CSV table of C-alpha atoms in Angstrom, one decimal:
chain,number,residue,atom,x,y,z
D,26,UNK,CA,183.0,88.1,88.6
D,27,UNK,CA,183.7,90.7,91.3
D,28,UNK,CA,181.5,93.2,89.5
D,29,UNK,CA,178.7,90.6,89.3
D,30,UNK,CA,179.0,89.8,93.1
D,31,UNK,CA,179.0,93.5,93.9
D,32,UNK,CA,175.9,94.1,91.7
D,33,UNK,CA,174.0,91.2,93.3
D,34,UNK,CA,175.0,92.5,96.8
D,35,UNK,CA,173.8,96.1,96.0
D,36,UNK,CA,170.7,94.8,94.4
D,37,UNK,CA,169.9,92.8,97.5
D,38,UNK,CA,170.3,96.0,99.6
D,39,UNK,CA,168.1,97.9,97.3
D,40,UNK,CA,165.3,95.3,97.3
D,41,UNK,CA,165.5,95.1,101.1
D,42,UNK,CA,165.2,98.9,101.4
D,43,UNK,CA,162.2,98.9,99.0
D,44,UNK,CA,160.5,96.1,101.0
D,45,UNK,CA,161.2,98.0,104.3
D,46,UNK,CA,159.8,101.2,103.0
D,47,UNK,CA,156.7,99.4,101.6
D,48,UNK,CA,156.1,97.7,104.9
D,49,UNK,CA,156.5,101.0,106.8
D,50,UNK,CA,154.1,102.7,104.4
D,51,UNK,CA,151.6,99.9,104.8
D,52,UNK,CA,151.8,100.2,108.5
D,53,UNK,CA,151.4,104.0,108.5
D,54,UNK,CA,148.3,103.7,106.3
D,55,UNK,CA,146.8,100.9,108.5
D,56,UNK,CA,147.6,102.7,111.7
D,57,UNK,CA,146.0,105.9,110.5
D,58,UNK,CA,142.9,104.1,109.4
D,59,UNK,CA,142.7,102.3,112.8
D,60,UNK,CA,143.1,105.5,114.7
D,61,UNK,CA,140.3,107.1,112.8
D,62,UNK,CA,138.1,104.1,113.4
D,63,UNK,CA,139.0,104.1,117.1
D,64,UNK,CA,138.1,107.8,117.4
D,65,UNK,CA,134.8,107.2,115.6
D,66,UNK,CA,133.9,104.4,117.9
D,67,UNK,CA,134.8,106.5,120.9
D,68,UNK,CA,132.6,109.4,119.8
D,69,UNK,CA,129.8,107.0,118.9
D,70,UNK,CA,129.8,105.6,122.4
D,71,UNK,CA,129.8,109.1,123.9
D,72,UNK,CA,126.8,110.1,121.9
D,73,UNK,CA,124.7,107.0,122.6
D,74,UNK,CA,125.5,107.0,126.3
D,75,UNK,CA,123.0,109.8,126.7
D,76,UNK,CA,120.1,107.6,125.8
D,77,UNK,CA,121.4,104.0,126.4
D,78,UNK,CA,118.0,102.2,126.4
D,79,UNK,CA,117.4,103.1,122.8
D,80,UNK,CA,120.7,101.9,121.4
D,81,UNK,CA,121.4,98.8,119.4
D,82,UNK,CA,124.0,97.2,121.7
D,83,UNK,CA,124.8,94.4,119.3
D,84,UNK,CA,125.6,96.8,116.5
D,85,UNK,CA,128.1,98.9,118.5
D,86,UNK,CA,129.7,95.7,119.8
D,87,UNK,CA,130.0,94.3,116.3
D,88,UNK,CA,131.7,97.5,115.1
D,89,UNK,CA,134.2,97.2,118.0
D,90,UNK,CA,134.8,93.5,117.1
D,91,UNK,CA,135.5,94.4,113.5
D,92,UNK,CA,138.0,97.0,114.7
D,93,UNK,CA,139.6,94.3,116.9
D,94,UNK,CA,140.0,92.0,113.9
D,95,UNK,CA,142.0,94.7,112.1
D,96,UNK,CA,144.2,95.3,115.2
D,97,UNK,CA,144.8,91.6,115.3
D,98,UNK,CA,145.8,91.5,111.7
D,99,UNK,CA,148.3,94.4,112.2
D,100,UNK,CA,149.7,92.7,115.3
D,101,UNK,CA,150.3,89.5,113.3
D,102,UNK,CA,152.0,91.3,110.5
D,103,UNK,CA,154.3,93.4,112.7
D,104,UNK,CA,154.8,90.9,115.5
D,105,UNK,CA,153.2,90.8,119.0
D,106,UNK,CA,156.0,92.8,120.6
D,107,UNK,CA,156.2,95.5,118.0
D,108,UNK,CA,155.9,98.8,119.9
D,109,UNK,CA,153.7,100.4,117.3
D,110,UNK,CA,151.3,97.5,117.2
D,111,UNK,CA,151.3,97.3,121.1
D,112,UNK,CA,150.4,101.0,121.2
D,113,UNK,CA,147.4,100.5,118.9
D,114,UNK,CA,146.3,97.4,120.8
D,115,UNK,CA,146.5,99.4,124.1
D,116,UNK,CA,144.3,102.1,122.6
D,117,UNK,CA,141.8,99.5,121.4
D,118,UNK,CA,141.8,97.9,124.8
D,119,UNK,CA,140.8,101.1,126.5
D,120,UNK,CA,138.0,101.7,124.0
D,121,UNK,CA,136.8,98.1,124.7
D,122,UNK,CA,136.8,98.8,128.5
D,123,UNK,CA,134.8,102.0,128.0
D,124,UNK,CA,132.3,100.0,125.8
D,125,UNK,CA,132.1,97.2,128.4
D,126,UNK,CA,131.0,99.8,131.0
D,127,UNK,CA,128.4,101.1,128.6
D,128,UNK,CA,127.0,97.7,127.9
D,129,UNK,CA,126.9,96.9,131.6
D,130,UNK,CA,124.8,100.0,132.1
D,131,UNK,CA,122.4,98.9,129.3
D,132,UNK,CA,122.1,95.4,130.9
D,133,UNK,CA,121.5,96.8,134.4
D,134,UNK,CA,119.2,99.8,133.5
D,135,UNK,CA,117.3,98.5,130.5
D,136,UNK,CA,116.5,94.9,131.4
D,137,UNK,CA,118.4,93.4,128.5
D,138,UNK,CA,119.4,89.8,128.5
D,139,UNK,CA,123.0,90.1,127.5
D,140,UNK,CA,125.8,87.7,128.6
D,141,UNK,CA,128.8,89.9,129.1
D,142,UNK,CA,132.2,88.1,129.1
D,143,UNK,CA,135.6,89.5,130.0
D,144,UNK,CA,138.4,87.2,128.7
D,145,UNK,CA,141.9,87.7,130.2
D,146,UNK,CA,144.6,86.1,128.1
D,147,UNK,CA,148.4,86.2,127.6
D,148,UNK,CA,150.7,86.2,124.6
D,149,UNK,CA,153.7,85.2,126.7
D,150,UNK,CA,152.5,82.8,129.3
D,151,UNK,CA,150.9,79.5,128.3
D,152,UNK,CA,149.8,81.0,125.0
D,153,UNK,CA,148.3,77.7,123.7
D,154,UNK,CA,145.8,77.6,126.6
D,155,UNK,CA,144.8,81.2,126.0
D,156,UNK,CA,144.3,80.5,122.3
D,157,UNK,CA,142.2,77.4,123.1
D,158,UNK,CA,140.0,79.5,125.4
D,159,UNK,CA,139.6,82.0,122.6
D,160,UNK,CA,138.4,79.3,120.3
D,161,UNK,CA,135.8,78.2,122.9
D,162,UNK,CA,134.5,81.7,123.3
D,163,UNK,CA,134.4,82.2,119.5
D,164,UNK,CA,132.3,79.0,119.2
D,165,UNK,CA,129.8,80.3,121.8
D,166,UNK,CA,129.6,83.7,120.2
D,167,UNK,CA,128.8,82.1,116.8
D,168,UNK,CA,126.2,79.9,118.4
D,169,UNK,CA,124.5,82.7,120.4
D,170,UNK,CA,125.4,85.9,118.5
D,171,UNK,CA,122.4,87.8,119.9
D,172,UNK,CA,123.1,86.9,123.5
D,173,UNK,CA,126.9,87.2,124.0
D,174,UNK,CA,129.3,90.2,124.1
D,175,UNK,CA,133.0,89.3,124.7
D,176,UNK,CA,135.8,91.6,125.6
D,177,UNK,CA,139.3,90.1,125.3
D,178,UNK,CA,142.0,91.8,127.4
D,179,UNK,CA,145.8,91.1,127.1
D,180,UNK,CA,147.1,90.7,130.6
D,181,UNK,CA,150.7,91.4,129.3
D,182,UNK,CA,149.8,95.0,128.5
D,183,UNK,CA,151.3,97.5,130.9
D,184,UNK,CA,148.0,99.3,131.5
D,185,UNK,CA,146.7,100.2,135.0
D,186,UNK,CA,143.1,99.9,133.9
D,187,UNK,CA,143.5,96.2,132.9
D,188,UNK,CA,145.4,95.6,136.2
D,189,UNK,CA,142.6,97.2,138.1
D,190,UNK,CA,140.0,94.9,136.4
D,191,UNK,CA,142.1,91.9,137.2
D,192,UNK,CA,142.2,92.9,140.8
D,193,UNK,CA,138.5,93.6,141.0
D,194,UNK,CA,137.7,90.2,139.6
D,195,UNK,CA,140.4,88.4,141.5
D,196,UNK,CA,142.2,87.1,138.3
D,197,UNK,CA,145.0,84.9,139.7
D,198,UNK,CA,145.5,82.7,136.6
D,199,UNK,CA,145.7,83.2,132.9
D,200,UNK,CA,143.5,82.5,131.0
D,201,UNK,CA,140.4,83.3,133.1
D,202,UNK,CA,136.9,84.3,132.2
D,203,UNK,CA,134.5,86.6,133.9
D,204,UNK,CA,130.9,85.7,132.8
D,205,UNK,CA,128.1,87.9,134.1
D,206,UNK,CA,130.3,89.3,136.9
D,207,UNK,CA,131.4,85.8,138.1
D,208,UNK,CA,135.0,84.8,137.8
D,209,UNK,CA,136.0,81.4,136.4
D,210,UNK,CA,139.7,80.8,137.0
D,211,UNK,CA,141.8,79.0,134.4
D,212,UNK,CA,140.7,77.3,131.2
D,213,UNK,CA,136.9,76.8,130.8
D,214,UNK,CA,135.8,74.3,128.2
D,215,UNK,CA,132.6,74.5,126.2
D,216,UNK,CA,130.7,72.1,128.5
D,217,UNK,CA,131.4,74.3,131.5
D,218,UNK,CA,130.4,77.6,129.9
D,219,UNK,CA,127.5,76.8,127.6
D,220,UNK,CA,125.0,75.9,130.3
D,221,UNK,CA,125.7,79.3,131.9
D,222,UNK,CA,124.9,81.0,128.6
D,223,UNK,CA,121.6,79.0,128.2
D,224,UNK,CA,120.3,80.3,131.5
D,225,UNK,CA,119.6,83.7,129.8
D,226,UNK,CA,118.3,82.4,126.5
């Protein structure tokens, strides 16, 4: 009986080690893939910034959104506070801000009717309201895919650039939405935001 208990105990340790190594390997592969995609997107933005009025804005924003989905998946699998996941999310956020500046340039200089949204959320403070705001913005994007570009920024990240943006747009409450350079503090339902989108359609 003692031998059997010892065997089961050792087997449990072995299985746990195998699972840990598998998860670490999966993370390493996913992280390497995401870093390559992030670099690719960054270089792409540098190249097209030289001739911004001839670029397909919606294509580069869709590429960035797909990358964001992969970052979200990794964050969910590792946990929102996992240091490695946070580092990748921070890198993605900085890429998003760079692209936001590029899209703002396209809108201003090329006369394109694009609704640009900055969405400030939190994973630690009133998370349910932030998630609800995310659902509202997802709904609007699905309804007006050719008119809306959304950049979601985690206010919990220790990143001076995000803090600077929050200061510039006077973000005093989370969640908050900046739509076409105007700040809407706190949760904004579909009925409040949709008429603002329609003014450019």
